[in-house]
Short mmCIF file of C-alpha atoms and ligand atoms in Angstrom, two decimals:
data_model
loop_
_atom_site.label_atom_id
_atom_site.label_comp_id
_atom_site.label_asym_id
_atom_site.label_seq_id
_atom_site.Cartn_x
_atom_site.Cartn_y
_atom_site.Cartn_z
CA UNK A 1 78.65 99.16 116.04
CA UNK A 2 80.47 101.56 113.89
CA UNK A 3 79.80 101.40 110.25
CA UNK A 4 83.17 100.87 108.54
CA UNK A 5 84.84 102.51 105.71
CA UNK A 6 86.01 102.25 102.23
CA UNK A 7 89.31 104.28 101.45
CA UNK A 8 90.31 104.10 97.55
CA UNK A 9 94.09 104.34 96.48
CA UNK A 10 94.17 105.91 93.07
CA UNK A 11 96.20 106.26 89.62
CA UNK A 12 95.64 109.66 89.36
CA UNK A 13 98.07 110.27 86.73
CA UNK A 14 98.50 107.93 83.41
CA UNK A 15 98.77 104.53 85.74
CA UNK A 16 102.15 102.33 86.62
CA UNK A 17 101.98 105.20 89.37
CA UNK A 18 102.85 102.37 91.72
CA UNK A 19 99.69 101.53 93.58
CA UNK A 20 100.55 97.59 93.85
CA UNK A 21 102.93 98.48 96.09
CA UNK A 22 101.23 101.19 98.28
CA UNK A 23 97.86 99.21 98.61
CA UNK A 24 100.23 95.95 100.03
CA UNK A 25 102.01 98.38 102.26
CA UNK A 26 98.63 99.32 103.51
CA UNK A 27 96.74 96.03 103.91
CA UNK A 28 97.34 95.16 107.52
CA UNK A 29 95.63 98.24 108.23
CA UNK A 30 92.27 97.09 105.90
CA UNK A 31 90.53 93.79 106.53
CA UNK A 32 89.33 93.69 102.96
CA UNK A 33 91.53 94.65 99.50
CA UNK A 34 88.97 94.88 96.19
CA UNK A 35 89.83 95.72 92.87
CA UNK A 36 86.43 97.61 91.15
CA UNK A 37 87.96 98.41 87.36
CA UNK A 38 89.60 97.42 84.92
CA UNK A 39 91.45 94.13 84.24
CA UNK A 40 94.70 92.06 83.07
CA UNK A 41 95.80 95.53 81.60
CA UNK A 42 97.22 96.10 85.02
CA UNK A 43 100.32 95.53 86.24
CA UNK A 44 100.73 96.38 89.77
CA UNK A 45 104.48 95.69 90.95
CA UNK A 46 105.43 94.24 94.66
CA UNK A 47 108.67 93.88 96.38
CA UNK A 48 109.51 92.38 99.69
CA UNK A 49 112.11 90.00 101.34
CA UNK A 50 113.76 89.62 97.76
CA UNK A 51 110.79 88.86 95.80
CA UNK A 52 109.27 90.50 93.08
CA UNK A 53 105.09 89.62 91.40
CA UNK A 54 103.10 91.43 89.33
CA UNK A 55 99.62 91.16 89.54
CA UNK A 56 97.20 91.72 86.75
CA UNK A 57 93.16 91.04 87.87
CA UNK A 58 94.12 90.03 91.55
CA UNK A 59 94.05 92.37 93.96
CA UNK A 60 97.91 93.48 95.94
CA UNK A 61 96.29 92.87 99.26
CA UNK A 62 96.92 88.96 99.00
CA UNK A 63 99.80 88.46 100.67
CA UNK A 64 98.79 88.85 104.09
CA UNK A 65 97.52 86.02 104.50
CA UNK A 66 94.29 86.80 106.85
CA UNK A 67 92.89 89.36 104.95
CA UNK A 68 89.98 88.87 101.84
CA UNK A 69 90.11 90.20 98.42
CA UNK A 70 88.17 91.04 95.82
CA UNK A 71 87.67 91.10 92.15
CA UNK A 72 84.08 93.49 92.16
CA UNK A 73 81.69 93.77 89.79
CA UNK A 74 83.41 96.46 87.72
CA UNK A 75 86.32 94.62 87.23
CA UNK A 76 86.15 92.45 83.40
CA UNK A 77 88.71 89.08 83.82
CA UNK A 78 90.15 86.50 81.58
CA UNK A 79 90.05 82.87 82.58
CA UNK A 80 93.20 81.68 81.06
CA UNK A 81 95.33 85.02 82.30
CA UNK A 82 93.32 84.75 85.71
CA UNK A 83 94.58 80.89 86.00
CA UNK A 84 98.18 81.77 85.32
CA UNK A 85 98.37 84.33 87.64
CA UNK A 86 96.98 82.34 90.33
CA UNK A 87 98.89 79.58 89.49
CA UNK A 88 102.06 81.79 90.24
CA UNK A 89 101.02 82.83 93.45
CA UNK A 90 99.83 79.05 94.64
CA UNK A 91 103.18 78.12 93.94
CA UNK A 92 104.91 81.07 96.08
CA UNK A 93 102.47 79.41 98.91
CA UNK A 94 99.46 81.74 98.97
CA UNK A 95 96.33 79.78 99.25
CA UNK A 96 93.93 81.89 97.14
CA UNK A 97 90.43 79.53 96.84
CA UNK A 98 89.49 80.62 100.48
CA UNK A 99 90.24 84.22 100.98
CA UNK A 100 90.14 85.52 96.67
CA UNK A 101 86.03 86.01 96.11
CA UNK A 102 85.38 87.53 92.48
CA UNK A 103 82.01 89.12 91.20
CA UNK A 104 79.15 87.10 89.59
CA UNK A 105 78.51 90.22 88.09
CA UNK A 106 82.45 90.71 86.30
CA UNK A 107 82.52 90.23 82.62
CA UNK A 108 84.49 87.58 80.48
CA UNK A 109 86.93 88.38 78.34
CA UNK A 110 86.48 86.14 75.78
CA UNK A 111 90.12 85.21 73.52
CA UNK A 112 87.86 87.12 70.18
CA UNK A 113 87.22 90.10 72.32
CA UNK A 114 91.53 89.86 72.43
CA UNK A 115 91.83 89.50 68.72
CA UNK A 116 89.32 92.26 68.34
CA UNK A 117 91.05 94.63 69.99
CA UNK A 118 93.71 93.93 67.80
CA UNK A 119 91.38 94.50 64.77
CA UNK A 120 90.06 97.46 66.02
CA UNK A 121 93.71 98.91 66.53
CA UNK A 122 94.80 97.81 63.24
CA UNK A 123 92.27 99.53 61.70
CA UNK A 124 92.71 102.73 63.69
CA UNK A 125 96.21 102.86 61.79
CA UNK A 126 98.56 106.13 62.85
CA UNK A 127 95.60 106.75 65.31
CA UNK A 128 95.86 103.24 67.53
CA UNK A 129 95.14 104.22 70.95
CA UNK A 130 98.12 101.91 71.94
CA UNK A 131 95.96 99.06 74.17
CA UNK A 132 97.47 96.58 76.05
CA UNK A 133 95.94 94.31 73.40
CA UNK A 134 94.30 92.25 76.59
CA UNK A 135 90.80 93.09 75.00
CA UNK A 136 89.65 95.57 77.52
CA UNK A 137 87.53 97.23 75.43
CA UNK A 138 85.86 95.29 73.12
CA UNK A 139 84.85 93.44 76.48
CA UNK A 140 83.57 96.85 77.83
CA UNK A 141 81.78 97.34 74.32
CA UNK A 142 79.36 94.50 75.39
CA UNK A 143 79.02 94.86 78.60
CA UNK A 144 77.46 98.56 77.62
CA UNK A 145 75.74 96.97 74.74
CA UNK A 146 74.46 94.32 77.10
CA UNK A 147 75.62 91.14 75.41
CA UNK A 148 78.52 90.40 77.39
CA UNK A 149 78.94 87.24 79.47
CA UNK A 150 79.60 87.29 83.42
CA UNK A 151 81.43 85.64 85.64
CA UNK A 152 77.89 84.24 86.73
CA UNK A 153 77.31 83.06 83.65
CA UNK A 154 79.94 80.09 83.94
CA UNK A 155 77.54 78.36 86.10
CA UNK A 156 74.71 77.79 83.87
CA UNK A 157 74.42 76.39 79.97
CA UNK A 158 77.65 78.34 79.75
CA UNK A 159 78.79 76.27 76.59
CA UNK A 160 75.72 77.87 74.98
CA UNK A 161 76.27 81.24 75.86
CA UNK A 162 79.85 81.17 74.64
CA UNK A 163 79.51 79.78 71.36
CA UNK A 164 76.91 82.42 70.78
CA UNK A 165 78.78 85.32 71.75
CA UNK A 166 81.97 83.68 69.87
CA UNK A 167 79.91 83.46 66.58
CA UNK A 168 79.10 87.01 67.02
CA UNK A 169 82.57 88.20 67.16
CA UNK A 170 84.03 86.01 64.37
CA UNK A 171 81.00 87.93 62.49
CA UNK A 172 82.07 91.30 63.59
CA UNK A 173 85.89 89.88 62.68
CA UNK A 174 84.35 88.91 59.09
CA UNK A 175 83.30 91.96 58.51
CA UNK A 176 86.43 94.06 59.04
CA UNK A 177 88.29 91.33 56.68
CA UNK A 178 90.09 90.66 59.84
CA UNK A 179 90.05 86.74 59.59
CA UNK A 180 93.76 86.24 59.93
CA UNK A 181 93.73 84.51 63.37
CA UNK A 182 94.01 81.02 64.92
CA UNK A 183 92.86 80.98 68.53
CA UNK A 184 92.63 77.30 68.98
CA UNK A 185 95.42 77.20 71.52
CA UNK A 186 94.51 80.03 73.13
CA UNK A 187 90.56 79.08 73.78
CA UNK A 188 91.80 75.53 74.89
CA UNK A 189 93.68 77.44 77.30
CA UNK A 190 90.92 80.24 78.08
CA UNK A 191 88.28 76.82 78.43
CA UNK A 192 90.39 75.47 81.06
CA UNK A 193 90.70 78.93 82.60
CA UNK A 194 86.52 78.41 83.21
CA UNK A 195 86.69 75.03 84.47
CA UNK A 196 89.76 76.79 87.29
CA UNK A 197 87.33 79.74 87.74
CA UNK A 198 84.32 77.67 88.87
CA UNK A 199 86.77 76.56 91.98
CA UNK A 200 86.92 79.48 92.90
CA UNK A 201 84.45 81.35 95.43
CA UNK A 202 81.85 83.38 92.67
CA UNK A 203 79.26 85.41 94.60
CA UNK A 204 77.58 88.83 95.32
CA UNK A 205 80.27 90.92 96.34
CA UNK A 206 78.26 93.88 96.38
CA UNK A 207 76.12 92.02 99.14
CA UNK A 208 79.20 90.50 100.46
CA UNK A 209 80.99 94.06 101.40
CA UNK A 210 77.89 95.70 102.45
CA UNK A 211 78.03 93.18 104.88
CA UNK A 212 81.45 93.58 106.20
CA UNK A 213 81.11 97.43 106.23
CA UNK A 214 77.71 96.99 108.24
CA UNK A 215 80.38 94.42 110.94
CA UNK A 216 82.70 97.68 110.94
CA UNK A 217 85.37 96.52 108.93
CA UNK A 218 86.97 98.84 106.55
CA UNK A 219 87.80 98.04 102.78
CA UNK A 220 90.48 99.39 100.40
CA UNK A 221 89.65 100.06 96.84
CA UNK A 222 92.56 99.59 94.89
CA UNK A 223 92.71 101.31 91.82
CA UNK A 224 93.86 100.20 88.33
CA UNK A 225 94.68 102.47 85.52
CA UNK A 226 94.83 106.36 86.53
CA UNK A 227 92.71 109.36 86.36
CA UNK A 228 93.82 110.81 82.36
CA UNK A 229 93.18 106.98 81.36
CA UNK A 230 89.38 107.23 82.81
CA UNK A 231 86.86 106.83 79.97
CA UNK A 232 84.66 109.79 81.03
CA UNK A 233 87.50 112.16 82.37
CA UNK A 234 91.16 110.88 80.56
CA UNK A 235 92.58 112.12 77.18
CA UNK A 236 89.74 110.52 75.47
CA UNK A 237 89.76 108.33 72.83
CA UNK A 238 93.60 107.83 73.91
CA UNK A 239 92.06 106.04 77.18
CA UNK A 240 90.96 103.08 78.64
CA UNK A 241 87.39 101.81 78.85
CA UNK A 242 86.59 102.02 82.40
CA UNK A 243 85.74 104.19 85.12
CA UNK A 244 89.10 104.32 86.99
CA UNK A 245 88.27 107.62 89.07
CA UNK A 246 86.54 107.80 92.36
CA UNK A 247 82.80 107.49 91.00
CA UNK A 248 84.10 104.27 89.88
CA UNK A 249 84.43 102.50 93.64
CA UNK A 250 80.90 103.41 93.66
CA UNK A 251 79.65 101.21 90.79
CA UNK A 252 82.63 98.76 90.27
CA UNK A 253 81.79 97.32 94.10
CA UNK A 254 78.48 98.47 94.90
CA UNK A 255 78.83 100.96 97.91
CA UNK A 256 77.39 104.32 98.21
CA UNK A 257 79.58 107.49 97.97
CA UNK A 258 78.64 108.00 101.79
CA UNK A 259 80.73 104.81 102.51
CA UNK A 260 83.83 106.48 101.33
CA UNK A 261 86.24 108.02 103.52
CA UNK A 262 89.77 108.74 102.03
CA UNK A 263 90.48 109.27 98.46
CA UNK A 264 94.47 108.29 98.33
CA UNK A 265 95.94 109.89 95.30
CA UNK A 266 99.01 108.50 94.12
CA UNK A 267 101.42 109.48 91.74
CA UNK A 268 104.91 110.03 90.74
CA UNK A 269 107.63 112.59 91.40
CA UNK A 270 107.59 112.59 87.71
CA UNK A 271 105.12 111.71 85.06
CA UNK A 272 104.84 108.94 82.43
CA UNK A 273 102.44 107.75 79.72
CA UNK A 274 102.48 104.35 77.89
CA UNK A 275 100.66 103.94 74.63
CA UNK A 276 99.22 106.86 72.24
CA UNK A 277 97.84 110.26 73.15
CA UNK A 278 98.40 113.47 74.55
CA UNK A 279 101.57 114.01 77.58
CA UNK A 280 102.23 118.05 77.51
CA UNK A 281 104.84 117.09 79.22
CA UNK A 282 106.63 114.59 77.91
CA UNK A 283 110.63 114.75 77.31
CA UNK A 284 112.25 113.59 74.08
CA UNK A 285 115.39 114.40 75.48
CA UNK A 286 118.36 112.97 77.39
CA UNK A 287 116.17 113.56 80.55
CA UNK A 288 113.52 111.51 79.17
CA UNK A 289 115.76 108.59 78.62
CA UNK A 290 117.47 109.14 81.92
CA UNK A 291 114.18 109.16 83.62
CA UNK A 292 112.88 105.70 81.50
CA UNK A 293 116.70 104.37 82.41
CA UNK A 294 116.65 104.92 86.46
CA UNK A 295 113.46 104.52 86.99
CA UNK A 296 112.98 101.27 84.89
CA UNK A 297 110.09 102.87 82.90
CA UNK A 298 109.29 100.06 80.86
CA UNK A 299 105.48 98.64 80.88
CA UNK A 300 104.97 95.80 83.60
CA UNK A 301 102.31 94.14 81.25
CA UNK A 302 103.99 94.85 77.39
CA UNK A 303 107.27 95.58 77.81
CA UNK A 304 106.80 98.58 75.99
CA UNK A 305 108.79 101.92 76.62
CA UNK A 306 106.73 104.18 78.90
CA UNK A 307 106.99 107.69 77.55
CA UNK A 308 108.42 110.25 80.80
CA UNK A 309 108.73 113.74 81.40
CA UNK A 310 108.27 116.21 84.72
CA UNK A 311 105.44 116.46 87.18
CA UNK A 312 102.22 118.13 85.61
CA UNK A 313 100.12 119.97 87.97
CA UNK A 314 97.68 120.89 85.54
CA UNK A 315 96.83 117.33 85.64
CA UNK A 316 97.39 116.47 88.92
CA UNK A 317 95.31 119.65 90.11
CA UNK A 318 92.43 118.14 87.65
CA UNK A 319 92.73 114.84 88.83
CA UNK A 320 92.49 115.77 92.64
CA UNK A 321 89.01 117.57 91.87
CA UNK A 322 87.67 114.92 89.78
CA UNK A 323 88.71 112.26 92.39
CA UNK A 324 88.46 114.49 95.33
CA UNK A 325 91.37 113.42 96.89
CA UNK A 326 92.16 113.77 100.26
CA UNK A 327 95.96 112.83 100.94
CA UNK A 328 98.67 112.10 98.18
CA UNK A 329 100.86 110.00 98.20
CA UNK A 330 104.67 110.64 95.91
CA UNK A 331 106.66 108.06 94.42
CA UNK A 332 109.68 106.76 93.14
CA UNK A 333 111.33 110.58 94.08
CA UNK A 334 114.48 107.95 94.76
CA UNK A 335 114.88 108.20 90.59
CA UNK A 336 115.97 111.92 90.49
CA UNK A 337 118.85 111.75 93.34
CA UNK A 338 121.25 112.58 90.73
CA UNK A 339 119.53 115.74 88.93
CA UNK A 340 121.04 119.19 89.05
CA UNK A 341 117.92 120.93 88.05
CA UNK A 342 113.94 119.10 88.78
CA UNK A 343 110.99 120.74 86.95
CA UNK A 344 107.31 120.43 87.36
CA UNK A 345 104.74 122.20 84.66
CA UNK A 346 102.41 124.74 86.89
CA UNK A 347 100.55 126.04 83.36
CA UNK A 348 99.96 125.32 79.84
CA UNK A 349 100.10 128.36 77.30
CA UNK A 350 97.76 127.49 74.42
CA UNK A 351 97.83 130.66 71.84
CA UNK A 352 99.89 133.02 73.49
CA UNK A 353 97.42 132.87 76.32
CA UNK A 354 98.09 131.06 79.59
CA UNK A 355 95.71 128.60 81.23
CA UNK A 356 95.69 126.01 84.38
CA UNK A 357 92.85 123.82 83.53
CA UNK A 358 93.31 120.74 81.19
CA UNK A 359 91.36 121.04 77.93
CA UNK A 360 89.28 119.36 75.69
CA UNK A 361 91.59 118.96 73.21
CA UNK A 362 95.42 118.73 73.77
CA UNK A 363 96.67 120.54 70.26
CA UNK A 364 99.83 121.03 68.90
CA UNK A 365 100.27 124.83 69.88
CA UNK A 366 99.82 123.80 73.77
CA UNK A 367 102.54 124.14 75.99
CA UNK A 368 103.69 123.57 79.41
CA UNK A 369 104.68 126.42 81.31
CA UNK A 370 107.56 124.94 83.74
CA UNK A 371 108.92 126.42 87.40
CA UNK A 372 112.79 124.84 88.41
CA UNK A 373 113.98 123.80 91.44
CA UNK A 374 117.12 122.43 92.41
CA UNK A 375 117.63 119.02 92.71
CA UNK A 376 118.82 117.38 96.49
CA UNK A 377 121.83 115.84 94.52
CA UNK A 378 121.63 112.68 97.52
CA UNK A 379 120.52 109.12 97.80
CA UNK A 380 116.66 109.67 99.29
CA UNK A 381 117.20 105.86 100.58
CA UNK A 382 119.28 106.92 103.73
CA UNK A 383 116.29 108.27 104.91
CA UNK A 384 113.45 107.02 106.98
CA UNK A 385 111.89 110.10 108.43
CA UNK A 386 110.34 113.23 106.72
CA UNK A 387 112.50 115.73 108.92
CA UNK A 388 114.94 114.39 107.91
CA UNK A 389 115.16 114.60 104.16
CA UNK A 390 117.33 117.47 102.56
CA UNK A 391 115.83 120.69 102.33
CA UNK A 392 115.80 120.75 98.48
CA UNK A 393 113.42 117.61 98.55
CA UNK A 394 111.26 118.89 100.86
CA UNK A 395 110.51 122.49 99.46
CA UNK A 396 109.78 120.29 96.28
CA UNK A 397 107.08 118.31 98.21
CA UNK A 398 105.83 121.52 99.79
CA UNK A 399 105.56 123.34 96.85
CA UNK A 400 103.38 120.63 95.42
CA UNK A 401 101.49 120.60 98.42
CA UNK A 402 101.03 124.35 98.31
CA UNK A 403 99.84 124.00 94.77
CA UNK A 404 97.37 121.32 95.37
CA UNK A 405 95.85 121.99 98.53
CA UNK A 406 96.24 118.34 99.61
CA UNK A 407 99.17 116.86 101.99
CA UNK A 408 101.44 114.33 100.61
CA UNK A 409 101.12 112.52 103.49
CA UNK A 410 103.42 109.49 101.85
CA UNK A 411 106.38 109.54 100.07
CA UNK A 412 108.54 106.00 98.50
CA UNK A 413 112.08 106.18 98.02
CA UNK A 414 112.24 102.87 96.66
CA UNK A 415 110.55 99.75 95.17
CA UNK A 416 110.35 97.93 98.63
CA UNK A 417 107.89 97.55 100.61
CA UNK A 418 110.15 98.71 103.57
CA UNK A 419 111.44 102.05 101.42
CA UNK A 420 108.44 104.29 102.36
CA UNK A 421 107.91 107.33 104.20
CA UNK A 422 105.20 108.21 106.11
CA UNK A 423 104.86 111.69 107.41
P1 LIG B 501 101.10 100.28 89.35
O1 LIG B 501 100.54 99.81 88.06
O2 LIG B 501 100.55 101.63 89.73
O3 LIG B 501 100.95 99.31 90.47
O4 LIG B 501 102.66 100.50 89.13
P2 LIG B 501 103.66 99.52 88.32
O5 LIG B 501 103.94 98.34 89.17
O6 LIG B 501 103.17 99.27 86.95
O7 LIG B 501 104.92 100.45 88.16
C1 LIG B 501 105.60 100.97 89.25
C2 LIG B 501 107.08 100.52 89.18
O8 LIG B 501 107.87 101.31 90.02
C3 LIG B 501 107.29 99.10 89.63
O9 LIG B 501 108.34 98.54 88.90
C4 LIG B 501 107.68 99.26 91.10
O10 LIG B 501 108.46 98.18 91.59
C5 LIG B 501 108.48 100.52 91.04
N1 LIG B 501 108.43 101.38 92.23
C6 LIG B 501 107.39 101.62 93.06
N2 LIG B 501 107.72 102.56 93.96
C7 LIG B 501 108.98 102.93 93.72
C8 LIG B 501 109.89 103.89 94.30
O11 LIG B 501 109.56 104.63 95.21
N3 LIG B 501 111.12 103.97 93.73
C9 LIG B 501 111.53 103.20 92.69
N4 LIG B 501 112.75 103.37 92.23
N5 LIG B 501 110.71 102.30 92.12
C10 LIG B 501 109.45 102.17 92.62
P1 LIG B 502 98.06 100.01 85.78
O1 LIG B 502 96.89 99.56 86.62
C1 LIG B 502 99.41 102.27 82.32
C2 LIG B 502 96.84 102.21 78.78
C3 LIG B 502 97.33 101.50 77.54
C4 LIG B 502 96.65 102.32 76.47
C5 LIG B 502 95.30 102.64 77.09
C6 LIG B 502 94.18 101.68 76.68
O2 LIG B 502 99.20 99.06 85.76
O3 LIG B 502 98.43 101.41 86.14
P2 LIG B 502 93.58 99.18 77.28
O4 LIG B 502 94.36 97.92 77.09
O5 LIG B 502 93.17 99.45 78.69
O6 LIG B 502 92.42 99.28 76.34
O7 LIG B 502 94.60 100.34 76.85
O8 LIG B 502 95.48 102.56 78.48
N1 LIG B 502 96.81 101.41 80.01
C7 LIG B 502 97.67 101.56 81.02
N2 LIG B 502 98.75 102.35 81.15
N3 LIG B 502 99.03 101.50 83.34
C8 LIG B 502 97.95 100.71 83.25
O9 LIG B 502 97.48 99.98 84.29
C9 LIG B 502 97.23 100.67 82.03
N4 LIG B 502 96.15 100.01 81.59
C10 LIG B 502 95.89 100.48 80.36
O10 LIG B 502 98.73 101.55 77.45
O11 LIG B 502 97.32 103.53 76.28
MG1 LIG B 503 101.21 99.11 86.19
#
């Protein structure tokens, strides 16, 4: 039989690029959905038949109902957030404890490794990286220290384990003079997030998807985060703490890099960034606020503003290396229908002198070097078919095609499931 496949669906930007609702648009072609980074600092949006979720640690593939997800190895999860989320979904009618199978090998997030992050970002001051506060990396911190707790570890003398790890943090908390905290309600909650977790189906997903490639069936990594928020490759320390790029698949599920097939990279006809750190492109203007107005730019897990500006190929081009993306897919293009003039940055000039690879270092004296095109001026939702689009559109999608060297083989014209365009 044939061996099957693992395709990945990728941020490839600064996240929110809209990946929950591409990787549900592509489930009933998968037979498997698995998240492999990251953690309730996602917030993947869906949309169909009037409804809307947002899904933090499970994967989008769960609502077909036949198909198995799961939360790999790479992934770190938090009981309490994990049981709320779940919760929500049992009540819409999706049976989760059968066809959801998470990672022995995923790490806790404990509720001190939330209030440390907090500590660690007040401390930071003027330079707070801007987290989602969820504890990502404090969690990440001991996992690479090796003194984090898995998934696995709920099974055995886990009360033990706990305390011991808790003591250590309230130490670490001690010793910042960060001891203004209560988390009683909060661990209750987080305890009884364990006790839902062990109902759940813990096991060797590595094993578990080796398997199911070796019975031919094909698997879709779905992303979290995006490429510039990668620990190794993002605008570092204004990142997250997790391999979100393609190496990532690799380790956060266990397959080998021969396993993979496509690399989808996703982003939109537009950028945005939320939290701290470097956007060259970013617009302070009445664009940017038109941009954060029609496209609903606000984060799906804070709330907070997401910072917007134009397309950045610098980034994009560095992204598609580092990824080695194969098709891209465009979003939300629906949010500039009404703009006289689009622009997308094709170089930065740092000194005088211009360059097209992303640096080190974003500094003040860096700037994007823009090309204009006009905009289609038309509602991109009376569409269905690529032909058909207005020329304007498409020698916008063609020049970024051109640029890149990679097809945009989708494009969405709206949040729906339905509203997307396959070429
Ligand atoms: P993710 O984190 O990559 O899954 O993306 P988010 O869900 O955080 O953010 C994407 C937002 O854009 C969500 O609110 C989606 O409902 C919405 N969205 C996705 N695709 C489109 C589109 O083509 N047009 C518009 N207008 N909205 C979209
Ligand atoms: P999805 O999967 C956008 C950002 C935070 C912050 C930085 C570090 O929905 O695209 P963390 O809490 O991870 O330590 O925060 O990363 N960030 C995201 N931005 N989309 C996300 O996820 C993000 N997850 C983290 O805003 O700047
Ligand atoms: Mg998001």
């Amino acid at each position: 039989m044939k061996k099957g496949k693992v395709d990945a669906l990728l941020g490839i930007v600064f996240g929110d690029e809209g990946k929950g609702k591409v990787v549900d648009v592509f489930t009933p072609e998968y037979d498997v959905v698995a998240r492999f980074a990251g953690g309730p600092n996602a917030g993947h949006t869906i949309i169909f038949e009037g409804q809307k979720f947002v899904l933090r640690s499970i994967p989008s593939g769960i609502f077909a109902k036949d198909k198995v997800n799961i939360i790999g190895n790479g992934c770190v999860i938090a009981p309490d957030l994990f049981m709320a989320e779940a919760k929500e979904l049992e009540a819409a009618g999706y049976d989760l404890k059968e066809r959801l199978h998470i990672s022995k090998r995923a790490h806790l997030i404990l509720p001190t490794h939330r209030v440390l992050d907090r500590a660690y970002e007040a401390a930071k001051g003027k330079a707070k990286v801007g987290t989602t506060g969820k504890g990502i990396g404090p969690t990440y911190s001991d996992k690479a220290a090796r003194i984090g707790l898995r998934v696995g570890d709920i099974l055995d003398r886990f009360e033990e384990k706990y305390a011991a790890l808790k003591a250590r943090h309230e130490q670490i908390l001690k010793d910042l003079h960060y001891t203004d905290y209560d988390i009683t309600d909060e661990e209750k909650l987080w305890l009884e997030g364990v006790e839902y977790l062990r109902g759940f189906h813990l096991t060797d997903t590595e094993i578990e998807i080796n398997r199911y490639l070796k019975e031919g069936k094909n698997v879709l990594a779905e992303g979290a985060q995006g490429t510039m928020l990668d620990i190794d490759h993002g605008t570092y320390p204004f990142v997250s703490s997790s391999n979100t790029t393609s190496g990532g698949v690799c380790t956060g599920l266990g397959v080998g890099p021969t396993d993979i097939r496509e690399v989808f990279g996703i982003f939109k006809a537009y950028s945005t960034r939320v939290g701290s750190g470097p956007f060259p492109v970013e617009l302070f203007d009445e664009t940017g606020d038109t941009l954060r107005e029609v496209g609903h730019e606000y984060g799906a897990v804070t709330g907070r503003n997401r910072r917007c500006g134009w397309v950045d190929l610098v980034a994009l081009k560095y992204a598609i290396m580092i990824n080695g993306v194969t098709q891209l897919i465009m979003m939300k293009s629906d949010v500039m229908n009404d703009f006289e003039t689009i622009r997308v940055a094709t170089e930065y000039e740092v000194g005088g002198k211009r360059t097209s690879y992303f640096p080190y270092e974003v500094g003040d004296d860096l700037k994007p070097v823009y090309r204009e095109f006009p905009g289609w001026k038309c509602d991109l939702r009376a569409f269905t078919r690529y032909e058909d689009f207005p020329a304007e559109f498409k020698a916008y999608v063609e020049f970024i095609e051109r640029e890149t060297g990679v097809p945009v083989k989708i494009i969405s014209v709206g949040p729906d499931r339905g509203e997307t365009i396959v070429r």
